[in-house]
Short mmCIF file of C-alpha atoms and ligand atoms in Angstrom, two decimals:
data_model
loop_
_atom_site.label_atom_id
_atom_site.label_comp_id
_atom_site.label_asym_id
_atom_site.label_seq_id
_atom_site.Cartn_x
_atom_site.Cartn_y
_atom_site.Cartn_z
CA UNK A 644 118.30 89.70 123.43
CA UNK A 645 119.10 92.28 120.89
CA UNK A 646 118.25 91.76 117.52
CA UNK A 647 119.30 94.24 114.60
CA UNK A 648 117.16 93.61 111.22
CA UNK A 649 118.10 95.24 107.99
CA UNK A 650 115.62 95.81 105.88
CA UNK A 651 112.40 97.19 106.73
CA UNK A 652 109.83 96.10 103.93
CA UNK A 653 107.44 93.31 104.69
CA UNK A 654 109.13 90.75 106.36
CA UNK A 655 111.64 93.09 108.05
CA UNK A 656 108.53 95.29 109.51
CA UNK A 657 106.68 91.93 110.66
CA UNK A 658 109.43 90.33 112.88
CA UNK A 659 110.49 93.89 114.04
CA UNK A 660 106.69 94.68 115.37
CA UNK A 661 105.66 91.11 117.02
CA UNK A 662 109.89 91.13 118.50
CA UNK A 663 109.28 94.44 120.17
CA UNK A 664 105.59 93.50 121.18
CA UNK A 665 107.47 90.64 122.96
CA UNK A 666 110.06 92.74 124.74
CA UNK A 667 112.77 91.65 122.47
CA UNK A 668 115.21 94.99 121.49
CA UNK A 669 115.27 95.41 118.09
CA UNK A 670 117.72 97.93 116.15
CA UNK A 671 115.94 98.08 112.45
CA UNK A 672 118.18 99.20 109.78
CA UNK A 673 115.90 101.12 106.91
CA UNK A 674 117.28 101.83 103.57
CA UNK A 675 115.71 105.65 103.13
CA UNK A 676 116.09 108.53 106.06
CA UNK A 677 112.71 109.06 105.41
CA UNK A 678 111.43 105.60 106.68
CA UNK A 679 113.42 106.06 109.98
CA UNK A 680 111.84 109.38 110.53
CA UNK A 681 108.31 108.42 109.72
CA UNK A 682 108.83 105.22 112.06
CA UNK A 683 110.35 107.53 115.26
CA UNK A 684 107.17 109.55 114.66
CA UNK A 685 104.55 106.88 113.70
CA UNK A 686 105.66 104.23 115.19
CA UNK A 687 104.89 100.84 113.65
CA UNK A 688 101.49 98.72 113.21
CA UNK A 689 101.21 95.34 112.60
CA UNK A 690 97.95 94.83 111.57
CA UNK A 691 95.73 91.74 110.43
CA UNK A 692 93.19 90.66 107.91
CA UNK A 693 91.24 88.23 110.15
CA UNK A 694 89.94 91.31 112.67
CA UNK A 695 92.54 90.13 115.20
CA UNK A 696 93.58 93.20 117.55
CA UNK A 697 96.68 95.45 115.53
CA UNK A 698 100.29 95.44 118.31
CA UNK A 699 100.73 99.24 117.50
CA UNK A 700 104.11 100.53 118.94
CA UNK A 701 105.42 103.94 119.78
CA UNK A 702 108.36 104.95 117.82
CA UNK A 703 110.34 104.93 121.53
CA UNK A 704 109.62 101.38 121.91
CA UNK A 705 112.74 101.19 118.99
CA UNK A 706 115.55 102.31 117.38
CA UNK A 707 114.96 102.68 113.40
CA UNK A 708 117.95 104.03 111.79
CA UNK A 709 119.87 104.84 108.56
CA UNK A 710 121.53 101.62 107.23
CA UNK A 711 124.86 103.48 106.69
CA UNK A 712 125.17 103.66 110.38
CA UNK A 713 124.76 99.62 110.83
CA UNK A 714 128.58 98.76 110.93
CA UNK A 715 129.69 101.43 113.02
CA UNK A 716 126.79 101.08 115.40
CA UNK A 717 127.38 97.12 115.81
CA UNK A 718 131.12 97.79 116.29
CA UNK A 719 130.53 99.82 118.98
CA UNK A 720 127.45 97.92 120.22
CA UNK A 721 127.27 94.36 119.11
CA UNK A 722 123.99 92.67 118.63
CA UNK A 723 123.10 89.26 119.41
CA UNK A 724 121.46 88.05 116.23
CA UNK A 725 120.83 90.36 112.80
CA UNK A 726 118.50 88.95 110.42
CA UNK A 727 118.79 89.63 107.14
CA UNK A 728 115.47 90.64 105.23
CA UNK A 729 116.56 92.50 102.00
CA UNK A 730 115.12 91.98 98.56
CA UNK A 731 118.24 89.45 96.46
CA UNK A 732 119.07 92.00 94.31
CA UNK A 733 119.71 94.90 97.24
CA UNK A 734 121.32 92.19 99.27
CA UNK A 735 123.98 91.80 96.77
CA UNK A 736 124.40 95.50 95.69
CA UNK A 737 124.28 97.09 99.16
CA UNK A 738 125.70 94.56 101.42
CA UNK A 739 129.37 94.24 100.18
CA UNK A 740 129.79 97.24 100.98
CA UNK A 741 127.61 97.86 104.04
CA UNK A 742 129.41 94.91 105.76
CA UNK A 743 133.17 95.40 105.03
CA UNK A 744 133.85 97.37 108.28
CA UNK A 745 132.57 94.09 109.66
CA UNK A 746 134.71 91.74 108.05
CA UNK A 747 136.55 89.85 110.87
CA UNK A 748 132.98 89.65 113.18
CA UNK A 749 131.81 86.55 114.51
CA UNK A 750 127.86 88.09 113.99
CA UNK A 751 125.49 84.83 114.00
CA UNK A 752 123.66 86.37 111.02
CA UNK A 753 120.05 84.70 109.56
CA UNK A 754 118.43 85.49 105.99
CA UNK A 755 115.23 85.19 104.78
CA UNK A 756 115.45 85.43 101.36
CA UNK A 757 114.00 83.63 98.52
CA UNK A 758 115.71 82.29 96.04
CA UNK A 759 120.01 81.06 95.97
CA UNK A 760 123.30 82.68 95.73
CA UNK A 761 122.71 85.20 99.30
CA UNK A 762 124.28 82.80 101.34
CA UNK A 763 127.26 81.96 99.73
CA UNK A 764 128.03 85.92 99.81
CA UNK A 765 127.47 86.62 103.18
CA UNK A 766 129.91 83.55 103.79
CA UNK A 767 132.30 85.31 101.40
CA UNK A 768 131.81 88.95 103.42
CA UNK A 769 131.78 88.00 106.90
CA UNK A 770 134.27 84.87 106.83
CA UNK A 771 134.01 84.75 110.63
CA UNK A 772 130.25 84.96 111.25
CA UNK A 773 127.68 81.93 111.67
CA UNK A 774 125.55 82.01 109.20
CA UNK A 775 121.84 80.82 109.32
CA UNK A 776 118.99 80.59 106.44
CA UNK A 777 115.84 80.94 107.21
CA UNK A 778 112.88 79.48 105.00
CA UNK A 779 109.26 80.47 106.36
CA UNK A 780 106.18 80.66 105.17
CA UNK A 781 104.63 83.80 106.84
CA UNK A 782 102.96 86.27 104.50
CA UNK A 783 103.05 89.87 104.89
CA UNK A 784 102.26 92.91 103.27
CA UNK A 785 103.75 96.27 103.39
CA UNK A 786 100.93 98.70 103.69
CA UNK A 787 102.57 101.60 104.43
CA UNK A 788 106.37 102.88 105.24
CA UNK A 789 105.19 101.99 108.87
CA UNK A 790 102.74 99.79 108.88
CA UNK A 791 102.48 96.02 107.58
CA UNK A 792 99.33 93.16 107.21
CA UNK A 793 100.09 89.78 108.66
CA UNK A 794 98.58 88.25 105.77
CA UNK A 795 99.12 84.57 106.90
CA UNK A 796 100.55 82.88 109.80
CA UNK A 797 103.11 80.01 108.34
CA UNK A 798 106.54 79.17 109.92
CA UNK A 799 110.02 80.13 110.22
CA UNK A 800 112.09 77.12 109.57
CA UNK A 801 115.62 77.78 110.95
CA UNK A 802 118.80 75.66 109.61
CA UNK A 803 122.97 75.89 108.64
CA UNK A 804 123.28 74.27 105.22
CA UNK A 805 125.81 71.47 104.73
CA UNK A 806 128.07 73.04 102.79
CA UNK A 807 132.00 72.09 104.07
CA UNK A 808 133.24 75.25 104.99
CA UNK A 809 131.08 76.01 107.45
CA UNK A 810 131.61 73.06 109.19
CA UNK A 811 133.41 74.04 112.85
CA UNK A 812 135.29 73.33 115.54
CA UNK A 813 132.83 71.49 118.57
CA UNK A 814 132.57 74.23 120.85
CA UNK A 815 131.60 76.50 118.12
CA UNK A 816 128.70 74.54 117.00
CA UNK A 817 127.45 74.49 120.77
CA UNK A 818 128.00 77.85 121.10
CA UNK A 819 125.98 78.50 117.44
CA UNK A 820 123.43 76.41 118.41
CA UNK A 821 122.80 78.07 121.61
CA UNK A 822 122.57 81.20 119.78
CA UNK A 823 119.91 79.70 117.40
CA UNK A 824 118.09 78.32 120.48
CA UNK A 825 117.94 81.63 122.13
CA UNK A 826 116.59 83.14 118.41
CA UNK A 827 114.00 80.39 118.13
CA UNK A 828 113.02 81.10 121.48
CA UNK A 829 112.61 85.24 121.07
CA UNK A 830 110.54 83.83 118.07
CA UNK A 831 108.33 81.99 119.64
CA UNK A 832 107.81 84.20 122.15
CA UNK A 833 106.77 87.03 119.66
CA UNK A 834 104.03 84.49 117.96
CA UNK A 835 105.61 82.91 115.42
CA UNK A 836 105.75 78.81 115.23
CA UNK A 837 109.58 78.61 114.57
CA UNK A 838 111.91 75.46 114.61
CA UNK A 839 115.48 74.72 113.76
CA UNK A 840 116.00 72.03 111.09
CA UNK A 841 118.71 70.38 110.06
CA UNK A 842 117.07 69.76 106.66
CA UNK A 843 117.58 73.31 105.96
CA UNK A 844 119.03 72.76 102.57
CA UNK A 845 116.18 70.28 101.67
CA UNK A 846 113.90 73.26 102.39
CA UNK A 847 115.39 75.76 100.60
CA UNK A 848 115.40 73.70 97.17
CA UNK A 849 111.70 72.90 98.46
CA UNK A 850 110.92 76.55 98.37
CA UNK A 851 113.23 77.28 95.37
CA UNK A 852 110.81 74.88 92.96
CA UNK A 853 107.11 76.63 94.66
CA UNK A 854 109.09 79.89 93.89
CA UNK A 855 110.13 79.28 90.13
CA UNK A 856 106.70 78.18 89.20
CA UNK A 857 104.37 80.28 91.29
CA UNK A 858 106.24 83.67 91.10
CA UNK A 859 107.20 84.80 87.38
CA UNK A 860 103.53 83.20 86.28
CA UNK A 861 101.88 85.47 88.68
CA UNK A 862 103.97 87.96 87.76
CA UNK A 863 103.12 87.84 83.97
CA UNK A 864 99.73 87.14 84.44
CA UNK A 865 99.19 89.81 87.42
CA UNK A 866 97.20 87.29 89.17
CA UNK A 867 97.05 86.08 92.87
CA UNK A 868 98.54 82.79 93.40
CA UNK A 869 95.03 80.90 94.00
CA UNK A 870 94.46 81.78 89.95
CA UNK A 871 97.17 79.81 88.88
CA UNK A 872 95.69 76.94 88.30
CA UNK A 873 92.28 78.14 86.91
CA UNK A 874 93.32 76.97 83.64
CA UNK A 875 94.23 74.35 81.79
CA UNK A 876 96.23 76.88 79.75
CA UNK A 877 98.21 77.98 82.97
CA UNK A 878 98.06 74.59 84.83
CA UNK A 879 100.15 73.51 81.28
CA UNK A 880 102.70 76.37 82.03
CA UNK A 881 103.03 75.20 85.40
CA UNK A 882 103.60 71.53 84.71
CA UNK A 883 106.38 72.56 82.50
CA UNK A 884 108.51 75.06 84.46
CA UNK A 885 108.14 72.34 87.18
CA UNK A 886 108.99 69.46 85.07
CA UNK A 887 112.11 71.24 83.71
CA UNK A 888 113.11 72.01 87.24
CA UNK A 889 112.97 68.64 88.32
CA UNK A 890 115.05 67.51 85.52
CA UNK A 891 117.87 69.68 86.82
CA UNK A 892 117.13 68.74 90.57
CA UNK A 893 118.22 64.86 89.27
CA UNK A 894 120.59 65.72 87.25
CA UNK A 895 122.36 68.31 90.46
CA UNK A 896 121.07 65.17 92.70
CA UNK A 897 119.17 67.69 94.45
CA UNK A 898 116.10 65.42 97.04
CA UNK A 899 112.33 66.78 96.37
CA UNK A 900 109.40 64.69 97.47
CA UNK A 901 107.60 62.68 95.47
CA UNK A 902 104.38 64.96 96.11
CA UNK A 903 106.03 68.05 95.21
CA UNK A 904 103.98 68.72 92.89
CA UNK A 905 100.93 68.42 94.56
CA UNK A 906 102.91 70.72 97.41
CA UNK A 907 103.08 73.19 94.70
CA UNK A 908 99.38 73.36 94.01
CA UNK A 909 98.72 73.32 98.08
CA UNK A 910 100.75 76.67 98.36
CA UNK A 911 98.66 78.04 95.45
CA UNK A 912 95.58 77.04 97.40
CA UNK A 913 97.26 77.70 100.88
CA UNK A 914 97.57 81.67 99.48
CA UNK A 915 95.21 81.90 97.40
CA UNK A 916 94.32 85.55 98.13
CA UNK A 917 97.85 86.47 98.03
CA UNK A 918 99.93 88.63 95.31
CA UNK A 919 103.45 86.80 95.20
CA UNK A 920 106.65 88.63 96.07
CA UNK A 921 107.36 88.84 92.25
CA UNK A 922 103.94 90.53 91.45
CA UNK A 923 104.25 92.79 94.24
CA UNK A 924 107.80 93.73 92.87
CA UNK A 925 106.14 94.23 89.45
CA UNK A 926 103.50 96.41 90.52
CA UNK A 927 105.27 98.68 92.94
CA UNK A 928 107.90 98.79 89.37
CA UNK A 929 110.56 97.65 91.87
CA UNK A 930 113.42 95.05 90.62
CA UNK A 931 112.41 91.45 90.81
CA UNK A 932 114.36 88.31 92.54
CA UNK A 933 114.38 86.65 89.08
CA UNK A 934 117.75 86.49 88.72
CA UNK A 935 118.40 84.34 92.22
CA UNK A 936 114.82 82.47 91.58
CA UNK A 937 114.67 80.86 88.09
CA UNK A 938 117.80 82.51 87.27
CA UNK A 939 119.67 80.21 89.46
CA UNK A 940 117.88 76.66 88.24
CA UNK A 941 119.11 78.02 84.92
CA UNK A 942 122.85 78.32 86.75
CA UNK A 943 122.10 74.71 88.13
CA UNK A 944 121.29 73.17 84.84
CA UNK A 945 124.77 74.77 82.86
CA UNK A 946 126.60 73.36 85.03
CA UNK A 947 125.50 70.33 84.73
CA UNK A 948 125.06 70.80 81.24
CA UNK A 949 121.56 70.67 80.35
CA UNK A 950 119.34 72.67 78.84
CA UNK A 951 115.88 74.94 80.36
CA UNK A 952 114.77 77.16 77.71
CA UNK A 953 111.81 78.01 79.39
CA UNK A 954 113.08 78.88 82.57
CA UNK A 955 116.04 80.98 80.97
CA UNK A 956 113.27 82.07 78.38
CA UNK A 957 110.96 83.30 81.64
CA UNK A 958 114.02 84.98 83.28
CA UNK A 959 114.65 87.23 80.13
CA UNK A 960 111.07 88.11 80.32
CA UNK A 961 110.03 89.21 83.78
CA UNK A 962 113.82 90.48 83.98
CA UNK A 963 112.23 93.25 80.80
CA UNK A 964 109.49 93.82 82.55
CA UNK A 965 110.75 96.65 85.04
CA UNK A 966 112.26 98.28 82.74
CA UNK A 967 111.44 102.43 83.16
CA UNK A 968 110.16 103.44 80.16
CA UNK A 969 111.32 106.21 78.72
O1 LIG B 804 107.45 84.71 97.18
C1 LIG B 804 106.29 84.50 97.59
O2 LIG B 804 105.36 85.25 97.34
C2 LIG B 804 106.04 83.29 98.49
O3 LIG B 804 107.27 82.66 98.71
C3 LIG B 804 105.01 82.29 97.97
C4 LIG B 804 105.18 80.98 98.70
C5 LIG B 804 105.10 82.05 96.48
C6 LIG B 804 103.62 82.72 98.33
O4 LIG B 804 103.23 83.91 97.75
#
C-alpha cells in the first residue's frame, strides 16, 4: 500500500514513522524545502516518553518532498490512500490550490483535523474522491523538523459522515470500504488501535465539545490540560463554555452523551501532562484552529439563531493572541 501524507508536523511525522517501520510506502508531502532536505539526511525518529525503544529510519526508507510537487507526482503515480494532517487554517489556504490539478480524481482521501468546516471543502475540491474523517486520540509532539514524541497511545477512529451527497452508488461503497479496510489494516499493522465507525459524525461533535472547552482555556492560561480543573475559578469557565455548547448541540439536534461532561474532565485527566494543540500553536506564535473549533459552535448557534457570547467572546480573544507585534 502506498500512502502519501501531507503535512509533516506532529501527527503527519507519527503515522509517517510507525507506516514505514511497518513496511507501508509512504510519500510525505512537507510544506518547507528545508524539512524535506533535513528528513533525506536525518531521517526520521519517533521517539517515546515511557523509555520504549525510538523506530529511527534512514531518510532512504522514504520519499519526503516539496508539497508543490504533490499533484503532479500523484497524477503520474497515484497513491492508494493520502491522509490529510494539516493545521485548519493551512488546510483551507493551501489546499484549494494544491489540489485543483486533481479535481476529477477518485483519491480515497482521510483527515485528521480538529475542529469543522475541512470536510465539506475537500468535498467541494475533489468532487470525485471518497472522503474519510478521522477522529483519534493519539498525542504527539513535534520535537524537531525530523523527529516527533509519541506522547500517548489513543485511537484512530475511522468513519464517512452522513451527509447526502456522499451517499453512492453500491459498488462504490464496497469498493470504499475495501479501501478503508486495507487503511485500517496498514494501521494496525504500524501499532496503532484503529477501527472504522459508522458513528463518525457522533465522534466528531464528541471531539468538537472536549476541543472548545479544553483548548482556548489552555491556551489563555498556558497551562497543560490536567490544570484545568485545579480551580474552582477555571472549573466555572469550563462549565460555561460547555453549557453554552450544549445549548446549541439541542437546538442543531446534534446527540452527546449524557456523561459528556464527565468525558470532558476524563480527557483533562487522560492528558494531563499534555500542552493542547491550541497552546502549542500559541507558543510556537503559529495561527490557531480557533476559527474551525469554537468558531464553528458560534456558526452552529447563528444559524439556528441563538446566542454564545462567550464562545464568540473566546474566539476574538485567542484569535488576538498571535498577532506579531510590531
Ligand atoms: O487538540 C488537542 O490538543 C487534543 O485534541 C486534546 C484532546 C484536547 C488533548 O490535548
Amino acid at each position: 500500500m502506498r500512502i502519501d501524507i501531507i503535512g509533516a508536523g506532529s501527527l503527519g511525522l507519527l503515522l509517517a514513522g510507525k507506516l514505514i517501520n511497518a513496511g507501508t510506502e509512504v510519500r510525505l508531502w512537507c510544506r518547507s524545502e528545508e524539512q524535506c532536505r533535513r528528513l533525506a539526511e536525518e531521517g526520521l525518529t519517533v521517539s517515546c516518553e515511557d523509555g520504549r525503544k525510538a523506530i529511527r529510519l534512514k531518510g532512504t526508507r522514504f520519499q519526503a518532498a516539496p508539497i508543490s510537487r504533490f499533484a503532479e507526482t500523484v497524477l503520474q503515480e497515484p497513491g492508494d490512500w493520502l491522509a490529510i494532517t494539516l493545521k485548519q487554517n493551512i488546510f483551507h489556504q493551501a489546499l484549494p490550490e494544491i489540489l485543483a490539478p486533481l479535481r476529477n480524481s477518485r483519491l480515497h482521501a482521510v483527515c485528521f483535523q480538529n475542529g469543522n468546516g475541512h470536510l465539506e471543502l475537500l468535498q467541494e475540491l475533489l468532487p470525485e474522491a471518497s472522503i474519510w474523517a478521522a477522529v483519534t486520540t493519539e498525542a504527539a509532539k513535534r520535537k524537531t523538523l525530523t523527529e516527533v514524541i509519541h506522547a500517548g497511545k489513543g485511537e484512530i477512529c475511522i468513519g464517512k459522515r452522513s451527509a447526502p451527497r456522499q451517499e453512492s452508488h453500491k459498488n462504490a461503497q464496497n469498493e470504499e470500504n475495501t479501501a478503508a479496510i486495507s487503511l485500517i489494516e496498514a494501521l494496525t499493522a504500524a501499532g496503532f488501535y484503529a477501527l472504522m465507525s459508522k458513528e463518525v459524525d457522533t465522534m466528531i461533535y464528541r471531539k468538537l465539545l472536549i476541543n472548545a472547552v479544553i483548548n482556548p482555556l489552555t491556551a489563555i492560561w498556558r497551562i497543560p490540560n490536567g490544570e484545568l480543573p485545579a480551580s474552582e475559578e477555571r472549573m466555572q469557565l469550563m462549565k460555561e463554555l460547555y453549557t453554552e455548547a450544549i445549548r446549541v448541540y439541542d437546538a442543531c439536534g446534534i446527540a452527546y452523551a449524557a456523561d459528556a461532561w464527565e468525558g470532558i474532565l476524563e480527557v483533562c485527566r487522560a492528558t494531563s501532562g499534555n500542552i493542547s494543540s491550541m497552546l502549542a500553536d500559541v507558543l510556537a506564535a503559529r495561527a490557531t484552529e480557533i476559527r474551525w473549533i469554537n468558531g464553528s459552535i458560534v456558526a452552529m448557534a447563528e444559524s439556528a439563531g441563538i446566542t454564545v457570547p462567550l464562545h464568540r467572546w473566546i474566539c476574538r480573544l485567542v484569535e488576538g493572541m498571535n498577532v506579531k507585534e510590531r
